[in-house]
Amino acid sequence: MNFIKFFIPLAIATLFLACEGDPKPKQLFSIELAGKTNEFRNHEPVAVSIKNKKGKTIDNVSYSIDGKKLQIQNDKLSLDVTRLGLKELKAVIEYEGNTAEITKKIKVFSGTAPEIYTYEIVNEYPHDLKAFTQGLEFYNDTLYESTGSGGNAKSFIRKLDFKTGKILQQKDLAKNYFGEGITILNDKLYQLTWQSRMGFVYRLQDFKELNSFQYGESKEGWGLCNDGKMIYKSDGTEKIWLLDPETLTEVSYIETVTNKSIFNKANELEYVDGKIYANVWQKESMMIIDAESGAIVGVINMAGLKNKVKKHTNLDVLNGVAYNPGRGTFFVTGKNWDKLFEIKIMKK
């Protein structure tokens, strides 16, 4: 009995001393950044230091973001981030024979402001005034379109002669699905739905449904495009997700940012030469996004197009962008617009 009475206090004391002697890294250190801010531009030098809360002897400190080690000179980090946006700055601290890892959330913006672009109308073509356009894509000089359930119309995908507006083929979605963006890759057409967290894969030749897929972390489906290898998916947030075309899983994402902020509202998408052209939801403009970093490198002022279409009760916003590689031009329209515009994009 005496042994037990002696052992219990000893065990408690030992545990207490062990906890006291092994504090968590954040109790020992924290990352201090100049200006007490967490917002920076890529490639700018950032003054950094480690706050040593317990007076430990620090032997070495290294910093990294996304697993990439950052260079430091004269106590200044050189930010060099491949994918911009909300990031976690990690510091690995070697001290007194131990190693501690601590992190700090920061925002890394583009190093340069977006350039301003405008457009020139090359041609105008007829467009179905009842088509609540959500996705637009060219394949072998043929236009493909998907729509949402605007007004009393059902969602559908269709194949068109863009010059005449003649419908060559159409498939309606079940009435419980609100159709969204499309993209075409490896003779398959991929389509999103809005809030059903469900996408579909069709055989391009005859629109036969081959497969369906569920979304991962993204909550909604907005726009789609592809670079020949990966599929890009917007969801109404600042993120554009990269999907594996075989499994349709979300393998990673980029965040759309300017030199001043993280930006959302990317809607319908089109990929051209390393850039993603994106309609801005509810705005008469498009973004040009670097597909690797997420930097918004350009903004296209699309004002004036809506004034050129027929006015009616169900007329809605600009939406739908497709690039025709054979013609070297973009095609744009809107929800319930009676015209499809062929345009050239140029710096203002």
CSV table of C-alpha atoms in Angstrom, one decimal:
chain,number,residue,atom,x,y,z
A,1,MET,CA,0.0,0.0,0.0
A,2,ASN,CA,2.8,2.4,0.8
A,3,PHE,CA,4.4,1.5,-2.5
A,4,ILE,CA,1.2,2.5,-4.4
A,5,LYS,CA,0.9,5.8,-2.4
A,6,PHE,CA,4.5,6.6,-3.4
A,7,PHE,CA,4.2,5.5,-7.0
A,8,ILE,CA,1.1,7.5,-8.0
A,9,PRO,CA,2.5,11.0,-7.0
A,10,LEU,CA,5.8,10.0,-8.6
A,11,ALA,CA,4.1,9.1,-11.9
A,12,ILE,CA,2.1,12.3,-11.9
A,13,ALA,CA,5.2,14.4,-11.2
A,14,THR,CA,7.1,12.6,-14.0
A,15,LEU,CA,4.3,13.2,-16.5
A,16,PHE,CA,4.1,16.8,-15.5
A,17,LEU,CA,7.8,17.3,-15.9
A,18,ALA,CA,7.8,15.5,-19.3
A,19,CYS,CA,5.0,17.8,-20.5
A,20,GLU,CA,6.8,20.9,-19.2
A,21,GLY,CA,10.1,19.8,-20.8
A,22,ASP,CA,8.5,19.1,-24.2
A,23,PRO,CA,6.4,22.1,-25.2
A,24,LYS,CA,4.7,22.3,-28.6
A,25,PRO,CA,6.7,24.2,-31.3
A,26,LYS,CA,4.2,27.1,-31.3
A,27,GLN,CA,4.9,27.6,-27.6
A,28,LEU,CA,8.6,28.0,-28.4
A,29,PHE,CA,8.6,29.9,-31.7
A,30,SER,CA,6.5,31.9,-34.1
A,31,ILE,CA,7.1,33.5,-37.6
A,32,GLU,CA,7.3,37.3,-37.6
A,33,LEU,CA,6.8,39.1,-40.9
A,34,ALA,CA,7.6,42.8,-41.6
A,35,GLY,CA,4.7,45.2,-41.4
A,36,LYS,CA,2.5,42.8,-39.4
A,37,THR,CA,0.7,41.8,-42.7
A,38,ASN,CA,0.1,38.5,-44.3
A,39,GLU,CA,-0.4,39.8,-47.8
A,40,PHE,CA,2.5,39.9,-50.3
A,41,ARG,CA,3.3,39.9,-54.0
A,42,ASN,CA,5.1,37.1,-55.7
A,43,HIS,CA,8.9,37.6,-56.0
A,44,GLU,CA,9.1,40.5,-53.6
A,45,PRO,CA,11.6,40.3,-50.7
A,46,VAL,CA,9.9,39.9,-47.3
A,47,ALA,CA,11.7,40.6,-44.0
A,48,VAL,CA,11.2,37.6,-41.8
A,49,SER,CA,12.4,36.6,-38.3
A,50,ILE,CA,11.7,33.9,-35.7
A,51,LYS,CA,10.3,35.0,-32.4
A,52,ASN,CA,12.1,32.9,-29.8
A,53,LYS,CA,9.7,32.7,-26.9
A,54,LYS,CA,11.7,30.6,-24.5
A,55,GLY,CA,15.2,31.8,-25.3
A,56,LYS,CA,16.3,28.6,-27.0
A,57,THR,CA,19.7,28.5,-28.9
A,58,ILE,CA,18.7,28.4,-32.6
A,59,ASP,CA,21.2,26.7,-34.9
A,60,ASN,CA,19.4,27.0,-38.3
A,61,VAL,CA,16.1,28.1,-39.9
A,62,SER,CA,14.8,27.2,-43.3
A,63,TYR,CA,11.6,28.3,-45.0
A,64,SER,CA,9.4,26.7,-47.7
A,65,ILE,CA,6.0,27.0,-49.4
A,66,ASP,CA,4.3,24.0,-51.0
A,67,GLY,CA,7.4,22.0,-50.3
A,68,LYS,CA,9.6,24.4,-52.3
A,69,LYS,CA,12.5,25.8,-50.3
A,70,LEU,CA,12.7,29.6,-50.3
A,71,GLN,CA,16.0,31.6,-50.5
A,72,ILE,CA,16.8,34.0,-47.7
A,73,GLN,CA,19.4,36.7,-47.7
A,74,ASN,CA,19.9,39.5,-45.1
A,75,ASP,CA,16.9,38.2,-43.2
A,76,LYS,CA,14.7,38.6,-46.2
A,77,LEU,CA,12.8,35.9,-48.0
A,78,SER,CA,12.5,35.8,-51.7
A,79,LEU,CA,9.0,34.7,-52.4
A,80,ASP,CA,8.9,32.4,-55.4
A,81,VAL,CA,5.5,30.7,-55.5
A,82,THR,CA,4.4,28.6,-58.4
A,83,ARG,CA,0.7,28.6,-57.5
A,84,LEU,CA,-0.6,31.8,-56.0
A,85,GLY,CA,-3.3,32.5,-53.4
A,86,LEU,CA,-3.7,31.4,-49.8
A,87,LYS,CA,-0.5,29.7,-48.7
A,88,GLU,CA,1.2,28.2,-45.7
A,89,LEU,CA,4.7,29.5,-45.0
A,90,LYS,CA,6.6,26.8,-43.1
A,91,ALA,CA,9.7,27.3,-41.0
A,92,VAL,CA,11.9,24.4,-39.9
A,93,ILE,CA,13.9,25.4,-36.9
A,94,GLU,CA,16.9,23.4,-35.6
A,95,TYR,CA,17.7,24.1,-32.0
A,96,GLU,CA,19.7,22.4,-29.2
A,97,GLY,CA,19.7,19.1,-30.9
A,98,ASN,CA,15.9,19.3,-31.7
A,99,THR,CA,13.8,20.2,-34.7
A,100,ALA,CA,10.6,22.2,-34.7
A,101,GLU,CA,8.2,23.0,-37.5
A,102,ILE,CA,5.9,26.0,-37.4
A,103,THR,CA,3.6,27.6,-40.0
A,104,LYS,CA,1.9,30.9,-40.8
A,105,LYS,CA,-0.9,31.5,-43.3
A,106,ILE,CA,-0.2,34.2,-45.9
A,107,LYS,CA,-1.7,35.4,-49.2
A,108,VAL,CA,0.6,35.6,-52.2
A,109,PHE,CA,-0.7,37.8,-55.0
A,110,SER,CA,0.6,38.3,-58.5
A,111,GLY,CA,3.7,40.4,-58.9
A,112,THR,CA,2.1,42.5,-61.7
A,113,ALA,CA,-1.3,44.1,-62.4
A,114,PRO,CA,-3.6,42.7,-65.1
A,115,GLU,CA,-3.4,44.3,-68.5
A,116,ILE,CA,-6.6,45.7,-70.0
A,117,TYR,CA,-8.0,44.3,-73.2
A,118,THR,CA,-10.9,45.1,-75.5
A,119,TYR,CA,-12.5,43.4,-78.5
A,120,GLU,CA,-13.4,43.8,-82.1
A,121,ILE,CA,-16.4,42.1,-83.6
A,122,VAL,CA,-15.5,40.1,-86.7
A,123,ASN,CA,-18.9,38.5,-87.5
A,124,GLU,CA,-22.4,38.1,-86.0
A,125,TYR,CA,-24.3,34.8,-86.3
A,126,PRO,CA,-27.8,33.7,-85.2
A,127,HIS,CA,-28.2,32.1,-81.8
A,128,ASP,CA,-31.1,30.4,-80.2
A,129,LEU,CA,-32.9,33.1,-78.1
A,130,LYS,CA,-34.2,30.3,-75.8
A,131,ALA,CA,-30.8,28.8,-75.0
A,132,PHE,CA,-29.7,29.7,-71.5
A,133,THR,CA,-26.0,29.3,-72.4
A,134,GLN,CA,-23.6,27.8,-69.8
A,135,GLY,CA,-20.9,26.1,-71.9
A,136,LEU,CA,-19.6,26.7,-75.4
A,137,GLU,CA,-16.8,24.8,-77.2
A,138,PHE,CA,-15.5,24.2,-80.7
A,139,TYR,CA,-14.3,20.9,-82.0
A,140,ASN,CA,-13.3,20.4,-85.6
A,141,ASP,CA,-15.0,23.7,-86.6
A,142,THR,CA,-18.3,22.5,-85.1
A,143,LEU,CA,-19.8,24.3,-82.2
A,144,TYR,CA,-21.1,22.5,-79.1
A,145,GLU,CA,-23.3,24.2,-76.5
A,146,SER,CA,-24.7,23.3,-73.1
A,147,THR,CA,-27.5,25.2,-71.3
A,148,GLY,CA,-29.1,25.5,-67.9
A,149,SER,CA,-32.9,25.4,-67.2
A,150,GLY,CA,-33.6,29.0,-68.1
A,151,GLY,CA,-37.3,30.0,-68.1
A,152,ASN,CA,-39.4,26.9,-69.0
A,153,ALA,CA,-36.7,25.3,-71.1
A,154,LYS,CA,-34.9,22.1,-70.1
A,155,SER,CA,-31.1,21.8,-69.9
A,156,PHE,CA,-29.5,20.3,-72.9
A,157,ILE,CA,-26.3,19.7,-74.9
A,158,ARG,CA,-26.3,20.3,-78.6
A,159,LYS,CA,-24.1,20.3,-81.7
A,160,LEU,CA,-24.5,23.3,-84.0
A,161,ASP,CA,-23.6,24.7,-87.4
A,162,PHE,CA,-22.3,28.0,-85.9
A,163,LYS,CA,-22.8,30.0,-89.2
A,164,THR,CA,-26.6,29.2,-89.5
A,165,GLY,CA,-27.5,28.2,-85.9
A,166,LYS,CA,-28.9,25.0,-87.3
A,167,ILE,CA,-29.1,22.2,-84.6
A,168,LEU,CA,-27.3,19.1,-85.8
A,169,GLN,CA,-27.8,17.0,-82.7
A,170,GLN,CA,-29.3,17.5,-79.2
A,171,LYS,CA,-29.7,15.6,-76.0
A,172,ASP,CA,-31.9,16.9,-73.1
A,173,LEU,CA,-31.0,16.4,-69.5
A,174,ALA,CA,-33.4,15.0,-67.0
A,175,LYS,CA,-35.5,17.9,-65.7
A,176,ASN,CA,-33.9,17.6,-62.2
A,177,TYR,CA,-30.5,18.6,-63.6
A,178,PHE,CA,-29.4,22.2,-64.2
A,179,GLY,CA,-26.8,21.9,-67.0
A,180,GLU,CA,-23.5,23.9,-66.7
A,181,GLY,CA,-20.1,24.0,-68.5
A,182,ILE,CA,-18.8,21.5,-71.1
A,183,THR,CA,-15.4,20.5,-72.5
A,184,ILE,CA,-14.3,18.0,-75.1
A,185,LEU,CA,-11.3,15.7,-74.8
A,186,ASN,CA,-10.4,12.3,-76.4
A,187,ASP,CA,-13.7,12.1,-78.3
A,188,LYS,CA,-15.7,12.5,-75.1
A,189,LEU,CA,-17.8,15.4,-74.0
A,190,TYR,CA,-17.8,16.2,-70.3
A,191,GLN,CA,-20.6,18.2,-68.7
A,192,LEU,CA,-21.2,19.7,-65.3
A,193,THR,CA,-24.5,20.3,-63.4
A,194,TRP,CA,-24.9,23.2,-61.1
A,195,GLN,CA,-25.8,22.2,-57.6
A,196,SER,CA,-26.4,18.4,-58.0
A,197,ARG,CA,-22.7,17.7,-57.4
A,198,MET,CA,-22.9,15.4,-60.5
A,199,GLY,CA,-21.2,15.5,-63.9
A,200,PHE,CA,-21.7,13.4,-67.0
A,201,VAL,CA,-19.4,12.0,-69.7
A,202,TYR,CA,-20.8,11.4,-73.2
A,203,ARG,CA,-19.5,9.8,-76.4
A,204,LEU,CA,-19.0,12.7,-78.6
A,205,GLN,CA,-20.2,10.9,-81.8
A,206,ASP,CA,-23.7,10.4,-80.6
A,207,PHE,CA,-24.1,11.9,-77.1
A,208,LYS,CA,-24.5,8.4,-75.6
A,209,GLU,CA,-23.9,8.7,-71.8
A,210,LEU,CA,-20.8,6.7,-70.9
A,211,ASN,CA,-20.3,7.6,-67.3
A,212,SER,CA,-21.2,10.0,-64.5
A,213,PHE,CA,-19.1,11.4,-61.7
A,214,GLN,CA,-19.5,13.0,-58.3
A,215,TYR,CA,-17.7,16.2,-57.3
A,216,GLY,CA,-15.0,16.1,-54.6
A,217,GLU,CA,-14.3,19.2,-52.4
A,218,SER,CA,-15.9,21.6,-54.9
A,219,LYS,CA,-19.6,22.2,-54.0
A,220,GLU,CA,-20.9,23.4,-57.4
A,221,GLY,CA,-20.3,23.0,-61.1
A,222,TRP,CA,-19.8,26.2,-63.2
A,223,GLY,CA,-17.3,26.0,-66.1
A,224,LEU,CA,-15.0,23.5,-67.8
A,225,CYS,CA,-12.1,23.5,-70.2
A,226,ASN,CA,-9.0,21.4,-70.8
A,227,ASP,CA,-5.4,21.7,-71.9
A,228,GLY,CA,-5.2,18.3,-73.7
A,229,LYS,CA,-4.2,16.5,-70.6
A,230,MET,CA,-6.1,17.8,-67.6
A,231,ILE,CA,-9.6,19.2,-67.2
A,232,TYR,CA,-10.1,22.6,-65.4
A,233,LYS,CA,-13.3,23.2,-63.4
A,234,SER,CA,-14.7,26.4,-61.9
A,235,ASP,CA,-17.1,26.3,-59.0
A,236,GLY,CA,-18.0,29.9,-58.3
A,237,THR,CA,-15.2,30.4,-55.7
A,238,GLU,CA,-11.6,31.6,-56.1
A,239,LYS,CA,-10.5,28.0,-57.0
A,240,ILE,CA,-10.2,26.4,-60.4
A,241,TRP,CA,-9.9,22.6,-59.9
A,242,LEU,CA,-7.7,20.3,-62.0
A,243,LEU,CA,-9.5,17.0,-62.7
A,244,ASP,CA,-7.9,13.8,-63.9
A,245,PRO,CA,-9.9,13.0,-67.2
A,246,GLU,CA,-9.9,9.3,-66.5
A,247,THR,CA,-11.1,9.3,-62.9
A,248,LEU,CA,-12.6,12.8,-62.8
A,249,THR,CA,-11.1,13.3,-59.3
A,250,GLU,CA,-10.0,16.7,-58.2
A,251,VAL,CA,-6.2,16.3,-58.0
A,252,SER,CA,-5.3,19.9,-57.2
A,253,TYR,CA,-6.4,23.5,-57.9
A,254,ILE,CA,-5.2,27.0,-58.7
A,255,GLU,CA,-6.6,30.2,-57.1
A,256,THR,CA,-7.4,33.2,-59.2
A,257,VAL,CA,-5.6,36.3,-58.0
A,258,THR,CA,-4.6,39.8,-59.1
A,259,ASN,CA,-1.7,41.9,-57.7
A,260,LYS,CA,-4.1,43.1,-54.9
A,261,SER,CA,-6.5,40.3,-54.0
A,262,ILE,CA,-7.8,36.8,-54.4
A,263,PHE,CA,-10.7,37.0,-56.8
A,264,ASN,CA,-13.7,34.6,-57.4
A,265,LYS,CA,-16.6,34.4,-59.9
A,266,ALA,CA,-14.9,32.6,-62.8
A,267,ASN,CA,-17.7,31.1,-64.7
A,268,GLU,CA,-17.5,29.6,-68.3
A,269,LEU,CA,-13.9,28.7,-69.2
A,270,GLU,CA,-11.8,28.3,-72.4
A,271,TYR,CA,-8.1,27.2,-72.5
A,272,VAL,CA,-5.8,28.7,-75.1
A,273,ASP,CA,-2.0,28.5,-75.1
A,274,GLY,CA,-1.4,28.3,-71.4
A,275,LYS,CA,-4.2,30.8,-70.5
A,276,ILE,CA,-7.7,30.3,-69.3
A,277,TYR,CA,-10.3,32.8,-70.6
A,278,ALA,CA,-13.1,33.0,-68.1
A,279,ASN,CA,-16.4,34.8,-68.1
A,280,VAL,CA,-16.9,36.8,-64.9
A,281,TRP,CA,-20.3,35.9,-63.4
A,282,GLN,CA,-22.8,38.8,-63.7
A,283,LYS,CA,-20.2,41.1,-65.3
A,284,GLU,CA,-19.6,42.3,-68.9
A,285,SER,CA,-16.0,41.2,-68.7
A,286,MET,CA,-13.7,38.2,-69.0
A,287,MET,CA,-10.5,37.3,-67.2
A,288,ILE,CA,-7.3,35.9,-68.7
A,289,ILE,CA,-5.8,33.6,-66.2
A,290,ASP,CA,-2.3,32.0,-66.2
A,291,ALA,CA,-3.2,28.3,-66.0
A,292,GLU,CA,-0.1,27.4,-63.9
A,293,SER,CA,0.0,30.2,-61.3
A,294,GLY,CA,-3.6,31.4,-61.2
A,295,ALA,CA,-2.5,35.0,-61.8
A,296,ILE,CA,-5.1,37.1,-63.6
A,297,VAL,CA,-2.8,38.5,-66.3
A,298,GLY,CA,-5.6,40.3,-68.2
A,299,VAL,CA,-9.1,41.7,-68.0
A,300,ILE,CA,-11.2,42.0,-71.2
A,301,ASN,CA,-13.9,44.8,-71.2
A,302,MET,CA,-16.8,43.2,-73.0
A,303,ALA,CA,-19.2,46.1,-72.5
A,304,GLY,CA,-21.5,46.9,-75.4
A,305,LEU,CA,-22.2,43.4,-76.7
A,306,LYS,CA,-25.5,43.0,-74.7
A,307,ASN,CA,-26.8,46.2,-76.4
A,308,LYS,CA,-26.5,44.5,-79.8
A,309,VAL,CA,-29.0,41.7,-79.0
A,310,LYS,CA,-32.7,41.6,-79.0
A,311,LYS,CA,-34.3,42.9,-75.8
A,312,HIS,CA,-36.9,40.6,-74.2
A,313,THR,CA,-38.1,39.6,-70.7
A,314,ASN,CA,-35.7,36.6,-70.3
A,315,LEU,CA,-32.6,38.4,-71.6
A,316,ASP,CA,-29.7,37.6,-69.2
A,317,VAL,CA,-26.0,38.1,-68.8
A,318,LEU,CA,-22.9,37.5,-71.0
A,319,ASN,CA,-21.9,33.8,-70.8
A,320,GLY,CA,-20.2,31.4,-73.1
A,321,VAL,CA,-16.7,31.6,-74.6
A,322,ALA,CA,-15.2,29.3,-77.3
A,323,TYR,CA,-12.0,29.6,-79.3
A,324,ASN,CA,-11.9,28.5,-82.9
A,325,PRO,CA,-8.2,27.5,-83.6
A,326,GLY,CA,-8.7,27.4,-87.4
A,327,ARG,CA,-10.0,31.0,-87.5
A,328,GLY,CA,-7.9,32.3,-84.6
A,329,THR,CA,-10.9,34.0,-83.1
A,330,PHE,CA,-13.1,33.7,-80.0
A,331,PHE,CA,-16.9,33.2,-80.1
A,332,VAL,CA,-19.0,34.6,-77.3
A,333,THR,CA,-22.7,34.9,-76.5
A,334,GLY,CA,-25.0,35.2,-73.5
A,335,LYS,CA,-28.0,33.6,-71.8
A,336,ASN,CA,-31.0,33.9,-74.0
A,337,TRP,CA,-29.2,36.1,-76.6
A,338,ASP,CA,-30.3,35.9,-80.2
A,339,LYS,CA,-26.7,36.4,-81.5
A,340,LEU,CA,-23.4,34.7,-81.4
A,341,PHE,CA,-20.4,37.1,-81.8
A,342,GLU,CA,-17.1,36.2,-83.4
A,343,ILE,CA,-14.5,38.5,-81.9
A,344,LYS,CA,-10.8,39.3,-81.8
A,345,ILE,CA,-9.2,40.2,-78.5
A,346,MET,CA,-6.6,43.0,-78.3
A,347,LYS,CA,-4.8,45.2,-75.8
A,348,LYS,CA,-6.5,48.5,-75.2
